[in-house]
Amino acid sequence: MKVLVLGSGAREHALVSALAADPVVDAVIAAPGNPGIAATALCEPVDALDPEAVTELARRHSVDLVVVGPEAPLVAGVADAVREAGFACYGPSAEAARLEGSKAFAKDVMAAADVPTGMGRLCTTLDEVADALDSFGAPHVVKDDGLAAGKGVVVTNDRDEALAHAESCLAKAGGAVVIEEFLDGPEVSLFVVCDGTDVVPLTPAQDFKRVHDGDEGPNTGGMGAYTPLEWAPADLVDDLVARVAQPVINEMARRGTPFIGTLFIGLAITSRGPKVIEFNARFGDPETQVVLARLRSPLAQLLYAAATGTLGQHPDLRWSDESAVTVVIAAENYPGTPRSGDPIDGLDDVEEVPTAYVLHAGTAQQEDGAIVSSGGRVLSVVALGDDLGQARERVYAAVDRISLDGSHYRTDIALKALRGEIA
Ligand code: AMP
Ligand code: GLY
């Protein structure tokens, strides 16, 4: 099987590695990929957001499967275009990807499918916002209705800050915001592989969204992750499949827009049970890095089954008993405008740490072969262990071997879970 993977982050690096490890795969092509991915896949400098260019690339390489990594190509209709051209594609249509692209659409589907979620109100004027903020009370949750790469949400006790964020979202053409009830409790990310009818859940993971230790500072795309979640209720996954994933997939099919791809359920386990915070229409980054680190079933066969509507016959997934932790090394000033062009040293030394490896995200290779930073999240370092403690020790030992001027990372990934501090 030949697989084309769209995207250029550490999530795509993890996907490419897992796909290439599937015995049925003889080649992986990535567009555009990155210098880490280039060690395994043929990287093609094609714009992943251009439906025609991606279709042409799929034809040129006669691929058997297209796997879409990020949300932007989905919203741009890339999955529709390649499917229309006859290729099996793992990734939803633009219409189905609105589960992620529009917070208001997601709330509408959740209401129709009776999915447990927080209360929310769609606002298009500052007066409506002020009214909603006062009726829900603090902490305030203000979300840009459109796509904002994980940075469109402000959670704050400061009413003025909440209003200011809403004002900046409303200032965009067609701007709208959703004001939500604050959901307390630990957050979980669950990826569910969907073929339009059937669903197969992966192992849940936890992400660290804020930039600094102790969940301080602004939201980012994600600074680290770990799995499994030993503190989570034993029936969590079954419960989420029954109450969230299957009803949503049924509702999307009923609307004539079947969902094929990863339904990413972001939820909070509140005192009143699990409640959905958001859906994404793709794998999460950096959770994918740890989830795939533990997956023992061949990934290409799983995603191909989803893309071709045969998940119902797929064998049960097999998982490693080990724990996996990933730590993101971010460039200076991320999540603001990151500094780029700094040399990265020590990448090869990571091999000295058992099980540890580096996935590339915002990196570039210079003519002399040197790897330099070229984005906000630069690297995602992964390690496994017999338990979370060992996985953490290893991942931080690996992070210590890497040097990138001005970079920063969180030192508390998986720490609360290790200490048994998550209730
Ligand atoms: P989202 O873009 O919807 O994933 O939101 C990003 C992050 O903001 C989430 O991972 C949560 O940490 C936080 N957040 C979003 N909505 C809520 C909510 N209703 N209550 C509490 N935290 C929230
Ligand atoms: N890590 C969360 C996301 O991918 O949106």
Coordinates of C-alpha atoms and ligand atoms in Angstrom, one line a residue:
M1 CA 0.0 0.0 0.0
K2 CA 1.1 3.6 -0.8
V3 CA 0.0 6.2 1.6
L4 CA 0.0 10.0 1.2
V5 CA 0.0 12.0 4.5
L6 CA -0.9 15.7 4.5
G7 CA 0.7 18.0 7.0
S8 CA 4.1 19.0 8.5
G9 CA 3.9 18.7 12.3
A10 CA 5.0 16.2 14.9
R11 CA 1.6 14.6 14.7
E12 CA 2.2 13.9 11.0
H13 CA 5.7 12.7 11.8
A14 CA 4.1 10.2 14.3
L15 CA 1.5 9.2 11.7
V16 CA 4.2 8.7 9.0
S17 CA 6.3 6.5 11.3
A18 CA 3.4 4.3 12.4
L19 CA 2.0 4.0 8.8
A20 CA 5.5 3.0 7.5
A21 CA 5.8 0.4 10.3
D22 CA 2.6 -1.4 9.0
P23 CA 3.8 -4.4 7.0
V24 CA 1.3 -3.7 4.2
V25 CA 2.8 -0.3 3.5
D26 CA 5.6 -0.1 1.0
A27 CA 5.9 3.7 0.6
V28 CA 4.8 6.8 2.4
I29 CA 4.6 10.2 0.7
A30 CA 4.2 13.4 2.7
A31 CA 3.1 16.9 1.6
P32 CA 4.8 19.0 2.6
G33 CA 6.3 17.0 5.4
N34 CA 9.4 18.2 7.4
P35 CA 13.1 17.2 7.8
G36 CA 12.2 14.5 10.4
I37 CA 9.5 13.0 8.2
A38 CA 12.0 13.0 5.3
A39 CA 13.9 10.2 6.9
T40 CA 11.0 7.8 6.4
A41 CA 8.8 9.4 3.6
L42 CA 9.3 11.1 0.3
C43 CA 8.4 14.7 1.0
E44 CA 6.8 16.6 -1.8
P45 CA 6.6 20.4 -1.7
V46 CA 2.9 20.5 -2.5
D47 CA 0.5 22.9 -0.8
A48 CA -1.7 20.6 1.4
L49 CA -4.5 23.3 1.3
D50 CA -4.9 23.1 -2.5
P51 CA -7.4 20.4 -3.4
E52 CA -6.3 20.2 -7.1
A53 CA -2.6 20.0 -6.3
V54 CA -3.2 17.3 -3.7
T55 CA -5.3 15.3 -6.1
E56 CA -2.7 15.6 -8.8
L57 CA 0.0 14.4 -6.3
A58 CA -2.2 11.4 -5.3
R59 CA -2.5 10.5 -9.0
R60 CA 1.1 10.9 -9.7
H61 CA 2.1 8.5 -7.0
S62 CA -1.0 6.2 -7.5
V63 CA -1.5 6.2 -3.8
D64 CA -4.0 3.8 -2.1
L65 CA -4.8 6.0 0.8
V66 CA -4.7 9.7 1.7
V67 CA -4.5 10.6 5.4
V68 CA -5.2 14.2 6.3
G69 CA -3.3 15.4 9.4
P70 CA -4.4 19.0 10.2
E71 CA -7.8 20.7 10.0
A72 CA -7.1 23.4 7.5
P73 CA -7.0 21.0 4.4
L74 CA -10.3 19.4 5.6
V75 CA -12.0 22.8 5.8
A76 CA -10.5 23.6 2.4
G77 CA -12.3 20.6 0.9
V78 CA -9.2 18.5 0.2
A79 CA -10.8 15.2 1.4
D80 CA -13.8 15.9 -0.8
A81 CA -11.6 16.4 -3.8
V82 CA -9.4 13.3 -3.4
R83 CA -12.5 11.2 -2.7
E84 CA -14.2 12.5 -5.7
A85 CA -11.2 11.5 -7.8
G86 CA -11.6 8.0 -6.5
F87 CA -9.0 7.8 -3.7
A88 CA -9.6 6.2 -0.3
C89 CA -9.3 9.1 2.1
Y90 CA -9.0 9.2 5.9
G91 CA -10.4 12.6 6.8
P92 CA -13.9 14.1 6.7
S93 CA -15.6 16.2 4.0
A94 CA -15.6 20.0 4.5
E95 CA -19.2 19.7 5.5
A96 CA -18.5 17.1 8.2
A97 CA -15.4 18.9 9.4
R98 CA -17.6 21.7 10.5
L99 CA -17.8 19.7 13.8
E100 CA -14.5 21.4 14.4
G101 CA -14.7 24.4 12.1
S102 CA -17.7 25.9 13.7
K103 CA -18.3 25.8 17.5
A104 CA -22.0 26.7 16.9
F105 CA -22.4 23.8 14.4
A106 CA -20.9 21.4 16.9
K107 CA -23.3 22.6 19.6
D108 CA -26.2 22.1 17.2
V109 CA -25.2 18.5 16.4
M110 CA -24.6 17.8 20.1
A111 CA -28.1 19.1 20.9
A112 CA -29.6 16.9 18.2
A113 CA -27.6 13.8 19.4
D114 CA -28.3 14.5 23.0
V115 CA -24.6 14.7 23.9
P116 CA -23.6 15.9 27.4
T117 CA -21.9 19.3 27.0
G118 CA -21.8 22.7 28.8
M119 CA -24.3 25.4 28.1
G120 CA -23.3 27.8 25.4
R121 CA -24.7 30.9 23.7
L122 CA -23.7 32.2 20.2
C123 CA -23.3 36.0 20.2
T124 CA -22.7 38.4 17.3
T125 CA -22.7 41.7 19.3
L126 CA -20.9 42.9 22.3
D127 CA -24.2 43.6 24.1
E128 CA -25.1 39.9 23.7
V129 CA -21.7 38.9 24.9
A130 CA -22.0 41.1 28.1
D131 CA -25.4 39.6 28.8
A132 CA -24.2 36.0 28.4
L133 CA -21.1 36.6 30.5
D134 CA -23.3 37.9 33.3
S135 CA -25.8 35.1 33.1
F136 CA -23.1 32.3 33.2
G137 CA -20.8 34.1 35.7
A138 CA -17.1 33.6 36.2
P139 CA -14.8 31.9 35.2
H140 CA -15.7 33.2 31.8
V141 CA -15.2 31.1 28.7
V142 CA -15.1 33.0 25.4
K143 CA -14.6 31.2 22.1
D144 CA -14.0 32.4 18.6
D145 CA -16.7 30.6 16.5
G146 CA -14.2 29.9 13.7
L147 CA -10.9 28.0 13.5
A148 CA -8.1 29.5 15.5
A149 CA -5.5 26.8 15.9
G150 CA -6.3 26.2 19.5
K151 CA -5.8 29.8 20.4
G152 CA -9.3 31.2 19.9
V153 CA -10.4 30.4 23.5
V154 CA -10.0 32.7 26.5
V155 CA -10.8 31.3 30.0
T156 CA -10.6 34.1 32.6
N157 CA -12.0 35.5 35.8
D158 CA -11.5 39.0 34.4
R159 CA -14.7 40.3 32.8
D160 CA -12.8 43.0 30.9
E161 CA -10.4 40.5 29.4
A162 CA -13.3 38.3 28.3
L163 CA -15.0 41.3 26.7
A164 CA -11.8 42.4 25.0
H165 CA -11.3 38.9 23.5
A166 CA -14.9 38.8 22.3
E167 CA -14.5 42.3 20.7
S168 CA -11.4 41.2 18.7
C169 CA -13.2 38.1 17.5
L170 CA -16.3 40.0 16.5
A171 CA -14.2 42.5 14.6
K172 CA -13.4 39.9 11.9
A173 CA -15.7 39.7 8.9
G174 CA -18.7 37.5 9.9
G175 CA -17.2 37.3 13.4
A176 CA -19.1 35.4 16.1
V177 CA -18.3 34.1 19.5
V178 CA -19.7 31.4 21.7
I179 CA -19.9 32.2 25.5
E180 CA -19.9 29.0 27.6
E181 CA -20.5 27.7 31.0
F182 CA -17.2 26.9 32.7
L183 CA -16.6 23.2 33.0
D184 CA -14.4 22.1 36.0
G185 CA -12.6 18.9 36.3
P186 CA -9.7 17.2 34.5
E187 CA -9.6 17.2 30.7
V188 CA -9.3 14.1 28.5
S189 CA -8.7 13.8 24.7
L190 CA -10.3 10.7 23.1
F191 CA -9.7 9.9 19.4
V192 CA -12.4 7.8 17.7
V193 CA -11.7 6.3 14.3
C194 CA -14.9 6.5 12.2
D195 CA -15.9 5.2 8.8
G196 CA -19.2 7.1 8.6
T197 CA -21.2 4.3 10.3
D198 CA -19.0 2.4 12.8
V199 CA -16.5 3.7 15.4
V200 CA -13.3 2.4 17.0
P201 CA -12.0 4.3 20.0
L202 CA -8.3 4.7 20.6
T203 CA -6.7 5.0 24.1
P204 CA -7.5 8.3 25.9
A205 CA -4.7 10.8 26.6
Q206 CA -4.3 14.0 28.4
D207 CA -2.9 17.2 26.8
F208 CA -1.3 20.3 28.5
K209 CA -2.7 23.4 26.7
R210 CA -1.2 26.2 28.7
V211 CA 2.3 27.4 28.0
H212 CA 3.8 27.3 31.5
D213 CA 4.1 24.8 34.4
G214 CA 1.1 24.7 36.7
D215 CA -1.3 25.5 33.8
E216 CA -0.2 29.1 33.8
G217 CA 0.0 31.5 30.9
P218 CA -1.9 31.6 27.5
N219 CA -3.3 28.6 25.6
T220 CA -1.1 26.9 23.0
G221 CA -1.6 24.1 20.5
G222 CA -0.4 21.7 23.2
M223 CA 2.8 21.5 25.2
G224 CA 2.9 17.8 26.1
A225 CA 0.7 14.7 26.6
Y226 CA 0.7 11.3 28.2
T227 CA -1.3 8.0 28.1
P228 CA -2.8 5.9 29.6
L229 CA -4.9 7.7 32.2
E230 CA -4.8 5.5 35.2
W231 CA -7.0 7.9 37.2
A232 CA -9.9 7.9 34.7
P233 CA -13.1 5.9 35.3
A234 CA -12.7 2.3 34.0
D235 CA -15.8 2.7 31.8
L236 CA -14.9 6.1 30.4
V237 CA -14.2 4.9 26.8
D238 CA -17.3 2.7 26.6
D239 CA -19.4 5.5 28.0
L240 CA -18.1 8.1 25.6
V241 CA -18.6 5.7 22.6
A242 CA -22.2 5.1 23.7
R243 CA -23.1 8.6 24.7
V244 CA -21.0 10.8 22.4
A245 CA -19.2 9.1 19.5
Q246 CA -21.9 6.8 18.1
P247 CA -24.8 9.3 18.5
V248 CA -22.7 12.0 16.7
I249 CA -21.7 9.7 13.9
N250 CA -25.4 8.6 13.6
E251 CA -26.5 12.2 13.5
M252 CA -23.9 13.2 10.9
A253 CA -25.0 10.2 8.7
R254 CA -28.7 11.2 9.2
R255 CA -27.9 14.7 7.9
G256 CA -26.4 13.2 4.8
T257 CA -22.8 14.2 5.8
P258 CA -21.3 11.0 7.1
F259 CA -18.1 11.5 9.2
I260 CA -15.1 9.6 8.0
G261 CA -11.9 10.3 10.0
T262 CA -10.9 11.0 13.6
L263 CA -13.6 12.3 15.8
F264 CA -11.5 14.0 18.5
I265 CA -13.6 14.4 21.7
G266 CA -12.2 17.0 24.0
L267 CA -14.0 16.6 27.3
A268 CA -13.9 17.5 31.0
I269 CA -14.7 15.0 33.7
T270 CA -16.9 17.2 35.8
S271 CA -18.6 16.5 39.1
R272 CA -21.7 15.8 37.0
G273 CA -20.0 13.3 34.7
P274 CA -18.1 13.7 31.4
K275 CA -19.0 16.7 29.3
V276 CA -17.8 17.6 25.8
I277 CA -15.8 20.8 25.6
E278 CA -15.1 20.5 21.9
F279 CA -14.9 18.3 18.8
N280 CA -12.0 18.2 16.4
A281 CA -12.2 16.5 13.0
R282 CA -8.6 15.1 13.1
F283 CA -6.0 13.6 15.4
G284 CA -4.7 15.9 18.2
D285 CA -1.2 17.2 18.4
P286 CA 0.6 16.3 20.7
E287 CA -1.7 13.5 22.0
T288 CA -1.2 11.5 18.7
Q289 CA 2.5 11.2 19.5
V290 CA 1.7 9.2 22.7
V291 CA -1.4 7.3 21.5
L292 CA 0.5 5.9 18.5
A293 CA 3.5 5.1 20.7
R294 CA 1.4 2.5 22.4
L295 CA -0.7 1.2 19.5
R296 CA 0.5 -2.2 18.5
S297 CA -2.1 -2.8 15.7
P298 CA -1.1 -1.8 12.2
L299 CA -2.2 1.8 11.6
A300 CA -2.5 1.8 7.8
Q301 CA -4.9 -1.2 7.9
L302 CA -7.0 0.6 10.5
L303 CA -7.2 3.9 8.6
Y304 CA -7.8 2.1 5.3
A305 CA -10.7 0.2 6.9
A306 CA -12.2 3.6 8.1
A307 CA -11.7 5.2 4.7
T308 CA -13.4 2.3 2.9
G309 CA -16.3 1.7 5.3
T310 CA -15.2 -1.6 6.7
L311 CA -14.4 -0.8 10.3
G312 CA -17.2 -3.1 11.4
Q313 CA -15.0 -6.1 10.4
H314 CA -11.8 -4.7 11.9
P315 CA -10.1 -6.9 14.6
D316 CA -9.9 -5.4 18.1
L317 CA -7.0 -3.1 18.6
R318 CA -3.9 -4.2 20.6
W319 CA -2.1 -1.8 22.9
S320 CA 1.2 -1.8 24.8
D321 CA 0.9 -1.9 28.6
E322 CA 3.6 0.8 28.8
S323 CA 3.1 4.5 29.5
A324 CA 4.1 7.1 27.0
V325 CA 4.9 10.8 27.6
T326 CA 5.7 13.5 25.1
V327 CA 7.2 16.9 25.8
V328 CA 7.1 19.7 23.3
I329 CA 10.1 21.9 22.9
A330 CA 8.9 25.3 21.8
A331 CA 10.7 28.3 20.2
E332 CA 11.4 31.5 22.1
N333 CA 8.2 33.6 22.4
Y334 CA 5.8 30.8 21.4
P335 CA 2.7 31.0 21.5
G336 CA 3.4 34.6 20.4
T337 CA 5.4 35.1 17.1
P338 CA 8.2 32.5 17.5
R339 CA 11.8 33.2 16.8
S340 CA 13.1 30.9 14.0
G341 CA 16.4 30.0 12.4
D342 CA 18.2 28.9 15.5
P343 CA 20.4 25.7 15.3
I344 CA 19.1 22.6 17.1
D345 CA 21.9 20.5 18.7
G346 CA 21.9 17.1 20.4
L347 CA 19.2 15.4 18.2
D348 CA 21.4 12.3 17.8
D349 CA 22.2 12.1 21.5
V350 CA 18.6 11.3 22.3
E351 CA 19.3 7.7 21.1
E352 CA 21.3 7.2 24.3
V353 CA 18.0 7.3 26.3
P354 CA 16.2 4.0 26.1
T355 CA 12.9 4.1 24.1
A356 CA 13.2 7.9 23.5
Y357 CA 12.9 9.5 20.1
V358 CA 12.3 12.9 18.5
L359 CA 9.5 13.9 16.3
H360 CA 10.0 17.0 14.2
A361 CA 7.4 19.9 13.9
G362 CA 8.8 23.4 13.3
T363 CA 12.2 22.4 11.9
A364 CA 14.0 23.2 8.6
Q365 CA 17.1 21.8 7.1
Q366 CA 19.8 24.2 5.8
E367 CA 21.9 23.5 2.7
D368 CA 24.8 22.3 4.9
G369 CA 22.4 19.7 6.5
A370 CA 22.0 21.6 9.8
I371 CA 18.6 21.4 11.4
V372 CA 17.2 24.8 12.6
S373 CA 14.0 25.9 14.2
S374 CA 11.2 27.2 11.9
G375 CA 8.0 27.3 13.9
G376 CA 6.5 27.7 17.3
R377 CA 6.3 24.0 18.4
V378 CA 9.7 22.8 17.2
L379 CA 10.1 19.2 18.5
S380 CA 8.0 16.7 20.3
V381 CA 10.2 14.3 22.3
V382 CA 8.6 10.9 23.2
A383 CA 9.6 8.1 25.6
L384 CA 7.9 5.0 26.9
G385 CA 8.3 3.4 30.3
D386 CA 7.0 0.6 32.5
D387 CA 5.0 3.3 34.3
L388 CA 4.5 7.0 34.0
G389 CA 7.4 7.7 36.3
Q390 CA 9.9 5.9 34.1
A391 CA 8.5 7.4 30.9
R392 CA 8.8 10.8 32.4
E393 CA 12.4 10.3 33.6
R394 CA 13.3 9.1 30.1
V395 CA 11.5 11.8 28.2
Y396 CA 13.1 14.6 30.3
A397 CA 16.5 12.9 30.0
A398 CA 16.1 13.1 26.3
V399 CA 14.9 16.7 26.4
D400 CA 18.0 17.6 28.4
R401 CA 20.2 16.4 25.6
I402 CA 18.7 18.8 23.1
S403 CA 19.8 22.4 22.9
L404 CA 17.9 25.2 21.1
D405 CA 18.7 28.8 22.0
G406 CA 15.8 30.6 23.7
S407 CA 13.5 27.5 23.7
H408 CA 11.2 26.5 26.5
Y409 CA 9.2 23.4 27.6
R410 CA 7.0 22.4 30.5
T411 CA 8.6 20.4 33.2
D412 CA 5.4 19.1 34.7
I413 CA 3.9 16.9 31.9
A414 CA 2.2 13.9 33.6
L415 CA 3.4 15.0 37.0
K416 CA 0.0 15.3 38.7
A417 CA -1.1 11.9 37.3
L418 CA 2.2 10.4 38.6
R419 CA 1.6 11.9 42.1
G420 CA -2.0 10.8 42.1
E421 CA -3.2 14.4 42.3
I422 CA -6.0 14.1 39.7
A423 CA -9.4 13.4 41.2
Ligands
AMP1 P1 -11.1 24.5 22.7 O1 -10.5 25.4 21.6 O2 -12.6 24.5 22.7 O3 -10.5 23.2 22.8 O4 -10.7 25.2 24.1 C1 -9.3 25.2 24.5 C2 -9.2 25.0 25.9 O5 -9.9 26.0 26.7 C3 -9.7 23.7 26.4 O6 -8.9 22.6 26.3 C4 -10.0 24.0 27.9 O7 -8.8 23.9 28.6 C5 -10.4 25.4 27.8 N1 -11.9 25.4 27.8 C6 -12.7 25.5 26.7 N2 -14.0 25.5 27.0 C7 -14.0 25.4 28.3 C8 -15.2 25.3 29.2 N3 -16.4 25.4 28.8 N4 -14.9 25.2 30.5 C9 -13.6 25.2 30.9 N5 -12.5 25.2 30.1 C10 -12.7 25.3 28.8
GLY2 N1 -3.8 19.1 21.4 C1 -5.1 19.6 21.1 C2 -5.3 19.7 19.6 O1 -4.7 19.1 18.8 O2 -6.2 20.5 19.3

